[in-house]
GROMACS .gro file of C-alpha atoms in nm:
model
  426
    1MET     CA    1  13.975  15.404 -18.115
    2ARG     CA    2  13.728  15.121 -18.061
    3LYS     CA    3  13.611  14.923 -18.361
    4THR     CA    4  13.247  14.930 -18.462
    5ARG     CA    5  13.065  14.744 -18.737
    6GLN     CA    6  13.016  15.071 -18.923
    7PRO     CA    7  13.230  15.367 -18.819
    8PRO     CA    8  12.999  15.622 -18.653
    9THR     CA    9  12.955  15.956 -18.821
   10GLY     CA   10  12.837  16.289 -18.687
   11LEU     CA   11  12.851  16.479 -18.362
   12ALA     CA   12  12.713  16.390 -18.021
   13VAL     CA   13  12.514  16.663 -17.848
   14ILE     CA   14  12.528  16.652 -17.468
   15VAL     CA   15  12.281  16.865 -17.276
   16ASP     CA   16  12.413  16.970 -16.934
   17ALA     CA   17  12.729  16.759 -16.912
   18TYR     CA   18  12.746  16.780 -16.534
   19SER     CA   19  12.780  16.509 -16.271
   20THR     CA   20  12.814  16.173 -16.450
   21GLY     CA   21  12.747  16.351 -16.779
   22SER     CA   22  13.097  16.497 -16.759
   23CYS     CA   23  13.231  16.148 -16.838
   24LEU     CA   24  13.052  16.125 -17.174
   25PRO     CA   25  13.293  16.323 -17.399
   26LYS     CA   26  13.587  16.097 -17.313
   27GLU     CA   27  13.383  15.783 -17.379
   28PHE     CA   28  13.248  15.916 -17.709
   29GLY     CA   29  13.609  16.003 -17.794
   30HIS     CA   30  13.701  15.632 -17.775
   31PHE     CA   31  13.483  15.592 -18.083
   32GLY     CA   32  13.628  15.897 -18.258
   33ILE     CA   33  13.309  16.096 -18.195
   34LYS     CA   34  13.336  16.464 -18.107
   35CYS     CA   35  13.088  16.641 -17.881
   36VAL     CA   36  12.912  16.976 -17.865
   37HIS     CA   37  12.748  17.107 -17.550
   38VAL     CA   38  12.406  17.258 -17.493
   39GLN     CA   39  12.347  17.435 -17.164
   40SER     CA   40  11.976  17.417 -17.080
   41SER     CA   41  11.966  17.747 -16.890
   42PRO     CA   42  12.186  18.057 -16.868
   43ASP     CA   43  12.315  17.966 -16.521
   44ILE     CA   44  12.476  17.635 -16.424
   45PRO     CA   45  12.356  17.520 -16.078
   46ALA     CA   46  12.633  17.572 -15.823
   47ASP     CA   47  12.652  17.205 -15.724
   48PHE     CA   48  12.733  17.108 -16.085
   49LEU     CA   49  12.997  17.369 -16.171
   50ALA     CA   50  13.302  17.176 -16.056
   51ALA     CA   51  13.243  16.880 -16.290
   52PHE     CA   52  13.181  17.080 -16.609
   53ARG     CA   53  13.476  17.101 -16.851
   54VAL     CA   54  13.424  17.344 -17.140
   55SER     CA   55  13.741  17.219 -17.311
   56ASP     CA   56  13.579  16.879 -17.378
   57PHE     CA   57  13.352  17.028 -17.644
   58GLN     CA   58  13.397  17.160 -17.996
   59GLN     CA   59  13.124  17.417 -17.949
   60ARG     CA   60  12.892  17.536 -17.674
   61PHE     CA   61  12.535  17.664 -17.697
   62VAL     CA   62  12.322  17.819 -17.424
   63VAL     CA   63  11.942  17.808 -17.425
   64ALA     CA   64  11.809  18.160 -17.381
   65GLY     CA   65  11.445  18.263 -17.395
   66PRO     CA   66  11.129  18.073 -17.494
   67GLY     CA   67  11.250  17.997 -17.846
   68GLY     CA   68  11.600  17.903 -17.740
   69VAL     CA   69  11.576  17.529 -17.804
   70ASP     CA   70  11.436  17.582 -18.155
   71ASP     CA   71  11.708  17.835 -18.230
   72ILE     CA   72  11.981  17.599 -18.111
   73ALA     CA   73  11.837  17.314 -18.319
   74THR     CA   74  11.864  17.539 -18.625
   75GLU     CA   75  12.226  17.616 -18.540
   76LEU     CA   76  12.310  17.250 -18.481
   77LYS     CA   77  12.170  17.154 -18.822
   78ARG     CA   78  12.438  17.375 -18.978
   79LEU     CA   79  12.712  17.164 -18.821
   80ALA     CA   80  12.819  16.813 -18.918
   81PRO     CA   81  12.533  16.561 -18.900
   82ILE     CA   82  12.407  16.512 -18.546
   83MET     CA   83  12.410  16.144 -18.447
   84CYS     CA   84  12.253  16.171 -18.100
   85VAL     CA   85  12.139  16.396 -17.818
   86VAL     CA   86  12.204  16.282 -17.460
   87ALA     CA   87  12.107  16.439 -17.127
   88GLY     CA   88  12.411  16.458 -16.902
   89THR     CA   89  12.209  16.507 -16.585
   90GLU     CA   90  11.854  16.571 -16.465
   91THR     CA   91  11.844  16.937 -16.566
   92GLY     CA   92  11.904  16.842 -16.928
   93VAL     CA   93  11.631  16.581 -16.974
   94GLU     CA   94  11.351  16.794 -17.118
   95THR     CA   95  11.580  17.000 -17.343
   96ALA     CA   96  11.752  16.684 -17.471
   97GLU     CA   97  11.418  16.525 -17.560
   98ARG     CA   98  11.303  16.835 -17.746
   99LEU     CA   99  11.630  16.867 -17.936
  100ALA     CA  100  11.632  16.499 -18.033
  101ARG     CA  101  11.285  16.537 -18.185
  102LEU     CA  102  11.381  16.856 -18.373
  103LEU     CA  103  11.702  16.697 -18.503
  104HIS     CA  104  11.532  16.369 -18.600
  105VAL     CA  105  11.756  16.146 -18.388
  106PRO     CA  106  11.645  15.879 -18.138
  107GLY     CA  107  11.491  16.011 -17.819
  108ASN     CA  108  11.192  15.991 -17.588
  109ASP     CA  109  10.873  16.174 -17.684
  110PRO     CA  110  10.900  16.535 -17.562
  111ARG     CA  111  10.520  16.553 -17.535
  112THR     CA  112  10.543  16.325 -17.231
  113SER     CA  113  10.858  16.469 -17.073
  114ARG     CA  114  10.668  16.572 -16.760
  115LEU     CA  115  10.600  16.208 -16.681
  116ARG     CA  116  10.975  16.162 -16.644
  117ARG     CA  117  11.044  16.480 -16.447
  118ASP     CA  118  10.743  16.542 -16.223
  119LYS     CA  119  10.719  16.302 -15.927
  120TYR     CA  120  10.341  16.337 -15.903
  121GLU     CA  121  10.273  16.285 -16.274
  122MET     CA  122  10.506  15.984 -16.267
  123HIS     CA  123  10.299  15.794 -16.011
  124GLU     CA  124   9.967  15.892 -16.165
  125ARG     CA  125  10.086  15.747 -16.495
  126LEU     CA  126  10.182  15.421 -16.324
  127ARG     CA  127   9.840  15.403 -16.164
  128LYS     CA  128   9.669  15.447 -16.503
  129ALA     CA  129   9.894  15.173 -16.645
  130GLY     CA  130   9.778  14.931 -16.375
  131LEU     CA  131  10.109  14.929 -16.187
  132SER     CA  132  10.152  14.973 -15.814
  133ALA     CA  133  10.193  15.338 -15.718
  134LEU     CA  134  10.212  15.548 -15.403
  135ARG     CA  135   9.916  15.732 -15.251
  136GLN     CA  136   9.997  16.097 -15.305
  137ALA     CA  137   9.885  16.456 -15.365
  138ARG     CA  138  10.021  16.760 -15.548
  139CYS     CA  139   9.995  17.061 -15.317
  140LEU     CA  140  10.017  17.425 -15.421
  141THR     CA  141   9.963  17.565 -15.070
  142VAL     CA  142  10.039  17.467 -14.713
  143GLY     CA  143   9.665  17.439 -14.657
  144ASP     CA  144   9.631  17.181 -14.936
  145ALA     CA  145   9.909  16.977 -14.777
  146LEU     CA  146   9.756  16.985 -14.431
  147ASP     CA  147   9.418  16.879 -14.566
  148TRP     CA  148   9.563  16.580 -14.749
  149ALA     CA  149   9.790  16.471 -14.464
  150GLY     CA  150   9.498  16.490 -14.222
  151ALA     CA  151   9.281  16.276 -14.449
  152LEU     CA  152   9.557  16.017 -14.499
  153ARG     CA  153   9.580  15.950 -14.125
  154SER     CA  154   9.912  15.769 -14.160
  155TRP     CA  155  10.246  15.895 -14.032
  156PRO     CA  156  10.511  15.976 -14.129
  157VAL     CA  157  10.425  16.158 -14.453
  158VAL     CA  158  10.690  16.219 -14.720
  159VAL     CA  159  10.715  16.578 -14.848
  160LYS     CA  160  10.929  16.656 -15.153
  161PRO     CA  161  10.961  16.905 -15.441
  162SER     CA  162  10.777  16.795 -15.754
  163ALA     CA  163  11.085  16.809 -15.977
  164SER     CA  164  11.425  16.796 -15.807
  165ALA     CA  165  11.678  16.520 -15.738
  166GLY     CA  166  11.927  16.382 -15.487
  167ALA     CA  167  11.678  16.390 -15.194
  168ASP     CA  168  11.681  16.770 -15.221
  169GLY     CA  169  11.411  16.909 -14.992
  170VAL     CA  170  11.275  16.567 -14.897
  171ARG     CA  171  11.138  16.547 -14.544
  172PHE     CA  172  10.970  16.277 -14.336
  173CYS     CA  173  10.702  16.452 -14.131
  174ASN     CA  174  10.543  16.310 -13.817
  175GLY     CA  175  10.275  16.572 -13.759
  176MET     CA  176  10.096  16.874 -13.900
  177PRO     CA  177  10.354  17.134 -13.785
  178GLU     CA  178  10.631  16.941 -13.961
  179VAL     CA  179  10.424  16.912 -14.280
  180ALA     CA  180  10.356  17.286 -14.277
  181ALA     CA  181  10.725  17.368 -14.227
  182ALA     CA  182  10.843  17.124 -14.495
  183VAL     CA  183  10.595  17.249 -14.756
  184ASP     CA  184  10.670  17.612 -14.674
  185ALA     CA  185  11.043  17.541 -14.723
  186ILE     CA  186  10.970  17.406 -15.073
  187LEU     CA  187  10.707  17.629 -15.234
  188GLY     CA  188  10.850  17.919 -15.431
  189LYS     CA  189  11.207  17.831 -15.338
  190ARG     CA  190  11.493  17.751 -15.577
  191ASN     CA  191  11.590  17.384 -15.575
  192LYS     CA  192  11.933  17.224 -15.623
  193LEU     CA  193  11.871  17.189 -15.997
  194GLY     CA  194  11.825  17.564 -16.035
  195GLY     CA  195  11.446  17.563 -16.083
  196ILE     CA  196  11.175  17.725 -15.871
  197ASN     CA  197  10.952  17.479 -15.688
  198ASP     CA  198  10.595  17.545 -15.801
  199ALA     CA  199  10.445  17.251 -15.610
  200ALA     CA  200  10.514  17.010 -15.327
  201VAL     CA  201  10.432  16.642 -15.352
  202LEU     CA  202  10.308  16.454 -15.045
  203GLN     CA  203  10.328  16.075 -15.046
  204GLU     CA  204  10.269  15.791 -14.808
  205LYS     CA  205  10.583  15.656 -14.637
  206ILE     CA  206  10.657  15.295 -14.727
  207ALA     CA  207  10.857  15.057 -14.507
  208GLY     CA  208  11.088  14.816 -14.684
  209GLN     CA  209  11.421  14.777 -14.861
  210GLN     CA  210  11.528  15.023 -15.127
  211PHE     CA  211  11.696  14.922 -15.455
  212ILE     CA  212  11.848  15.092 -15.760
  213VAL     CA  213  11.801  14.961 -16.113
  214ASN     CA  214  12.002  15.121 -16.394
  215ALA     CA  215  11.915  15.054 -16.756
  216VAL     CA  216  11.980  15.171 -17.112
  217SER     CA  217  11.712  15.139 -17.379
  218ILE     CA  218  11.698  15.118 -17.758
  219GLY     CA  219  11.376  15.128 -17.956
  220GLY     CA  220  11.169  15.046 -17.648
  221ARG     CA  221  11.383  14.745 -17.551
  222HIS     CA  222  11.570  14.765 -17.222
  223TYR     CA  223  11.904  14.635 -17.099
  224ILE     CA  224  11.937  14.620 -16.720
  225SER     CA  225  12.297  14.720 -16.658
  226GLU     CA  226  12.314  14.707 -16.275
  227ILE     CA  227  12.094  14.636 -15.975
  228TRP     CA  228  12.203  14.761 -15.633
  229LYS     CA  229  12.072  14.709 -15.281
  230ASP     CA  230  12.046  15.066 -15.158
  231ASP     CA  231  12.084  15.099 -14.782
  232LYS     CA  232  11.979  15.428 -14.626
  233THR     CA  233  12.015  15.602 -14.289
  234ALA     CA  234  11.747  15.824 -14.135
  235VAL     CA  235  11.853  16.180 -14.051
  236PRO     CA  236  11.660  16.392 -13.798
  237GLY     CA  237  11.491  16.689 -13.961
  238ALA     CA  238  11.537  16.551 -14.313
  239SER     CA  239  11.465  16.209 -14.463
  240LEU     CA  240  11.713  15.940 -14.561
  241ILE     CA  241  12.074  15.974 -14.669
  242CYS     CA  242  12.278  15.721 -14.863
  243ASP     CA  243  12.462  15.466 -14.652
  244ARG     CA  244  12.594  15.215 -14.904
  245GLU     CA  245  12.495  15.059 -15.234
  246ILE     CA  246  12.575  14.691 -15.281
  247LEU     CA  247  12.598  14.554 -15.635
  248LEU     CA  248  12.377  14.247 -15.655
  249ALA     CA  249  12.448  13.929 -15.845
  250PRO     CA  250  12.221  13.888 -16.148
  251ASN     CA  251  11.978  13.603 -16.215
  252SER     CA  252  11.828  13.571 -15.868
  253ASP     CA  253  11.451  13.567 -15.820
  254LEU     CA  254  11.481  13.911 -15.658
  255THR     CA  255  11.680  14.075 -15.938
  256ARG     CA  256  11.451  13.924 -16.201
  257ASP     CA  257  11.146  14.066 -16.022
  258LEU     CA  258  11.313  14.405 -15.986
  259GLY     CA  259  11.405  14.404 -16.354
  260ARG     CA  260  11.055  14.310 -16.469
  261TYR     CA  261  10.885  14.575 -16.257
  262THR     CA  262  11.137  14.838 -16.364
  263THR     CA  263  11.095  14.771 -16.736
  264ALA     CA  264  10.717  14.789 -16.693
  265CYS     CA  265  10.765  15.132 -16.531
  266LEU     CA  266  10.995  15.244 -16.813
  267ASP     CA  267  10.733  15.142 -17.069
  268ALA     CA  268  10.458  15.323 -16.881
  269LEU     CA  269  10.666  15.641 -16.850
  270GLY     CA  270  10.768  15.643 -17.215
  271ILE     CA  271  11.138  15.573 -17.167
  272ALA     CA  272  11.222  15.401 -17.495
  273GLU     CA  273  11.568  15.543 -17.563
  274GLY     CA  274  11.882  15.602 -17.362
  275PRO     CA  275  11.972  15.568 -16.995
  276SER     CA  276  11.739  15.548 -16.696
  277HIS     CA  277  11.798  15.546 -16.323
  278THR     CA  278  11.522  15.390 -16.112
  279GLU     CA  279  11.481  15.384 -15.734
  280LEU     CA  280  11.221  15.152 -15.586
  281PHE     CA  281  11.108  14.973 -15.272
  282GLN     CA  282  11.044  14.613 -15.196
  283THR     CA  283  10.776  14.646 -14.930
  284GLU     CA  284  10.766  14.437 -14.613
  285SER     CA  285  10.496  14.225 -14.780
  286GLY     CA  286  10.721  14.160 -15.080
  287GLY     CA  287  10.553  14.391 -15.331
  288LEU     CA  288  10.744  14.642 -15.544
  289LEU     CA  289  10.677  15.016 -15.554
  290LEU     CA  290  10.850  15.283 -15.757
  291ILE     CA  291  11.003  15.577 -15.574
  292GLU     CA  292  11.106  15.756 -15.891
  293THR     CA  293  11.265  15.705 -16.231
  294ALA     CA  294  11.493  15.949 -16.410
  295ALA     CA  295  11.558  15.946 -16.785
  296ARG     CA  296  11.933  15.990 -16.746
  297MET     CA  297  12.238  15.821 -16.599
  298GLN     CA  298  12.288  15.773 -16.227
  299GLY     CA  299  12.465  16.073 -16.078
  300THR     CA  300  12.783  16.091 -15.873
  301ILE     CA  301  12.939  15.758 -15.965
  302ASP     CA  302  13.284  15.619 -16.035
  303HIS     CA  303  13.184  15.454 -16.360
  304GLU     CA  304  13.528  15.297 -16.408
  305ALA     CA  305  13.478  15.100 -16.085
  306VAL     CA  306  13.150  14.971 -16.227
  307VAL     CA  307  13.324  14.875 -16.554
  308GLU     CA  308  13.575  14.668 -16.358
  309ALA     CA  309  13.292  14.491 -16.176
  310THR     CA  310  13.051  14.431 -16.465
  311GLY     CA  311  13.236  14.499 -16.790
  312HIS     CA  312  13.013  14.800 -16.860
  313SER     CA  313  12.878  15.111 -16.690
  314HIS     CA  314  12.588  15.349 -16.732
  315VAL     CA  315  12.831  15.577 -16.920
  316THR     CA  316  12.983  15.320 -17.155
  317LEU     CA  317  12.643  15.168 -17.237
  318THR     CA  318  12.483  15.507 -17.303
  319VAL     CA  319  12.758  15.580 -17.553
  320LEU     CA  320  12.751  15.230 -17.706
  321ARG     CA  321  12.377  15.260 -17.770
  322HIS     CA  322  12.452  15.550 -18.009
  323ALA     CA  323  12.804  15.471 -18.132
  324ASP     CA  324  12.732  15.107 -18.217
  325PRO     CA  325  12.358  15.036 -18.191
  326ALA     CA  326  12.395  14.683 -18.331
  327ALA     CA  327  12.649  14.586 -18.066
  328PHE     CA  328  12.431  14.736 -17.794
  329ALA     CA  329  12.120  14.559 -17.921
  330GLU     CA  330  12.296  14.225 -17.880
  331LEU     CA  331  12.306  14.286 -17.504
  332VAL     CA  332  11.929  14.329 -17.471
  333GLY     CA  333  11.780  14.019 -17.313
  334MET     CA  334  12.110  13.920 -17.154
  335SER     CA  335  12.201  13.953 -16.787
  336TYR     CA  336  12.478  14.179 -16.669
  337ALA     CA  337  12.785  14.015 -16.518
  338ARG     CA  338  12.926  14.065 -16.170
  339LYS     CA  339  13.297  13.988 -16.174
  340ASN     CA  340  13.359  14.094 -15.816
  341HIS     CA  341  13.175  14.238 -15.517
  342LEU     CA  342  13.139  14.616 -15.526
  343HIS     CA  343  13.013  14.853 -15.257
  344CYS     CA  344  12.958  15.225 -15.293
  345VAL     CA  345  12.990  15.383 -14.947
  346THR     CA  346  12.870  15.740 -14.893
  347LEU     CA  347  13.064  15.940 -14.635
  348SER     CA  348  12.867  16.173 -14.414
  349SER     CA  349  12.911  16.443 -14.155
  350THR     CA  350  12.685  16.508 -13.856
  351THR     CA  351  12.806  16.868 -13.821
  352SER     CA  352  12.888  17.165 -14.042
  353GLY     CA  353  13.206  17.371 -14.049
  354ILE     CA  354  13.529  17.459 -14.226
  355LEU     CA  355  13.746  17.156 -14.291
  356LYS     CA  356  14.083  17.176 -14.113
  357GLU     CA  357  14.205  16.825 -14.196
  358ASN     CA  358  14.066  16.545 -14.413
  359ARG     CA  359  14.205  16.211 -14.298
  360CYS     CA  360  14.004  16.019 -14.561
  361HIS     CA  361  14.287  16.058 -14.810
  362GLU     CA  362  14.520  15.875 -14.572
  363ARG     CA  363  14.294  15.615 -14.411
  364VAL     CA  364  14.044  15.504 -14.676
  365PRO     CA  365  14.303  15.418 -14.948
  366ALA     CA  366  14.482  15.197 -14.693
  367LEU     CA  367  14.180  14.965 -14.668
  368LYS     CA  368  14.231  14.624 -14.825
  369SER     CA  369  13.924  14.654 -15.049
  370PHE     CA  370  13.980  15.019 -15.149
  371ARG     CA  371  13.899  15.100 -15.513
  372SER     CA  372  13.850  15.478 -15.525
  373LEU     CA  373  13.755  15.789 -15.331
  374ILE     CA  374  13.562  16.066 -15.508
  375HIS     CA  375  13.425  16.409 -15.416
  376ALA     CA  376  13.595  16.425 -15.076
  377PRO     CA  377  13.636  16.785 -14.950
  378GLU     CA  378  13.972  16.958 -14.919
  379PRO     CA  379  14.103  17.163 -14.625
  380GLY     CA  380  13.954  17.511 -14.625
  381GLU     CA  381  13.629  17.398 -14.786
  382THR     CA  382  13.296  17.398 -14.607
  383VAL     CA  383  13.165  17.062 -14.492
  384ALA     CA  384  12.787  17.059 -14.451
  385ARG     CA  385  12.582  16.842 -14.222
  386THR     CA  386  12.476  16.558 -14.450
  387ILE     CA  387  12.102  16.568 -14.523
  388ASP     CA  388  12.092  16.465 -14.892
  389LEU     CA  389  12.310  16.360 -15.186
  390PHE     CA  390  12.435  16.715 -15.240
  391THR     CA  391  12.575  16.743 -14.886
  392ASN     CA  392  12.761  16.413 -14.862
  393ALA     CA  393  13.128  16.426 -14.763
  394GLY     CA  394  13.260  16.198 -15.035
  395ILE     CA  395  13.205  15.851 -15.177
  396ALA     CA  396  13.431  15.549 -15.136
  397TYR     CA  397  13.415  15.250 -15.370
  398LEU     CA  398  13.522  14.919 -15.218
  399ALA     CA  399  13.583  14.617 -15.442
  400SER     CA  400  13.692  14.264 -15.356
  401ASP     CA  401  13.638  13.896 -15.419
  402SER     CA  402  13.579  13.867 -15.045
  403LYS     CA  403  13.249  13.981 -14.894
  404GLU     CA  404  13.414  13.960 -14.552
  405ASP     CA  405  13.684  14.212 -14.652
  406LEU     CA  406  13.419  14.452 -14.779
  407GLU     CA  407  13.210  14.424 -14.465
  408ARG     CA  408  13.512  14.474 -14.238
  409ASP     CA  409  13.630  14.781 -14.431
  410TYR     CA  410  13.280  14.929 -14.443
  411ARG     CA  411  13.245  14.889 -14.065
  412LEU     CA  412  13.583  15.049 -14.013
  413ILE     CA  413  13.482  15.356 -14.215
  414ARG     CA  414  13.168  15.394 -14.006
  415THR     CA  415  13.369  15.357 -13.684
  416TRP     CA  416  13.607  15.633 -13.796
  417GLU     CA  417  13.311  15.856 -13.877
  418ALA     CA  418  13.141  15.789 -13.543
  419ASN     CA  419  13.461  15.873 -13.357
  420GLY     CA  420  13.515  16.194 -13.554
  421GLU     CA  421  13.841  16.067 -13.698
  422LEU     CA  422  13.787  16.141 -14.071
  423PHE     CA  423  13.691  16.509 -14.087
  424ILE     CA  424  13.857  16.754 -13.848
  425LEU     CA  425  13.668  17.083 -13.851
  426GLU     CA  426  13.789  17.421 -13.730
   0.00000   0.00000   0.00000
């Protein structure tokens, strides 16, 4: 058990402990803190089922009906004191914020939850706060979308659901027929988070370099835990898929600018407590523009690889903020460390089919800079054509003191993919 200034008391409530959220119970356990689980809806989205472990929790509650969150708060008050409520993934954000308010523990204001979930509301709030924001429209019909795209007169246009994640449903459209098809594929359909899309958001397409900024906040003060250069690859008929994320060294002019803009966005969006995951562009002219911010940890990560590289991770810092607030507060205002170079390489497939043989398990671990391989499919499973985060074919973490080793190993992975040597389909 880790030592804290004052031993923590009470239970941690985790809402939707899927994806990276599945790592939270173990980390809370290092502090002797037990966890209970709240499921924000009766059904767990299919893409999240594999990571959820019921055995990690003392008790489990499921939100059912309009009064479900209030009812669960009443039940939780009957347990040991509740020390915190944390969203494990995107689906849990709004429920976690409501529960935190009802249980009188730190959390973001549930009255402004939509600013942190709805892509359109997010950018409108930035605009009102005087921050750079994308030109955009919320469209409830295909006709609305065609009218706005025609008036914009700039192609391509980005079409996305108003409240999903992982590039789900995102399309780059180069003409009116593509806009109509993309919006029609969104409206009224169920998204990867289990919700029904009630609106499509159209935004201008920005050229530039994408970055990721992860942070954890306490009382409106923010600690930037990692900044990554986020390289993407365009996919026909979709948008961009992850190529690789490169952990940047702190204390450069670029990372300081990214950190300042990100914290201004967090303030504008009301993220005062807990983790946040921000994606943004540096435009070709050097300006910064938010893509989106989520009030939760980054999904689909090997957080132990990040701990080795920086001393912390989004998971460990989220827990530390609640388990030892004084220790966490000492980090605010400091820069994160980068002990070694770290790349997160997303594997992809250009075709769909049943996996006959996965050679990743043999080839990727043999690379000199290999750190870990996660979420790679097994023989007999379906491999989808990669069009978003949910359809990737695995993630490899490469770590080394040598940038040259990382670059060589990254290029080798891409060569294997291009030659069809990693995934043998039936």
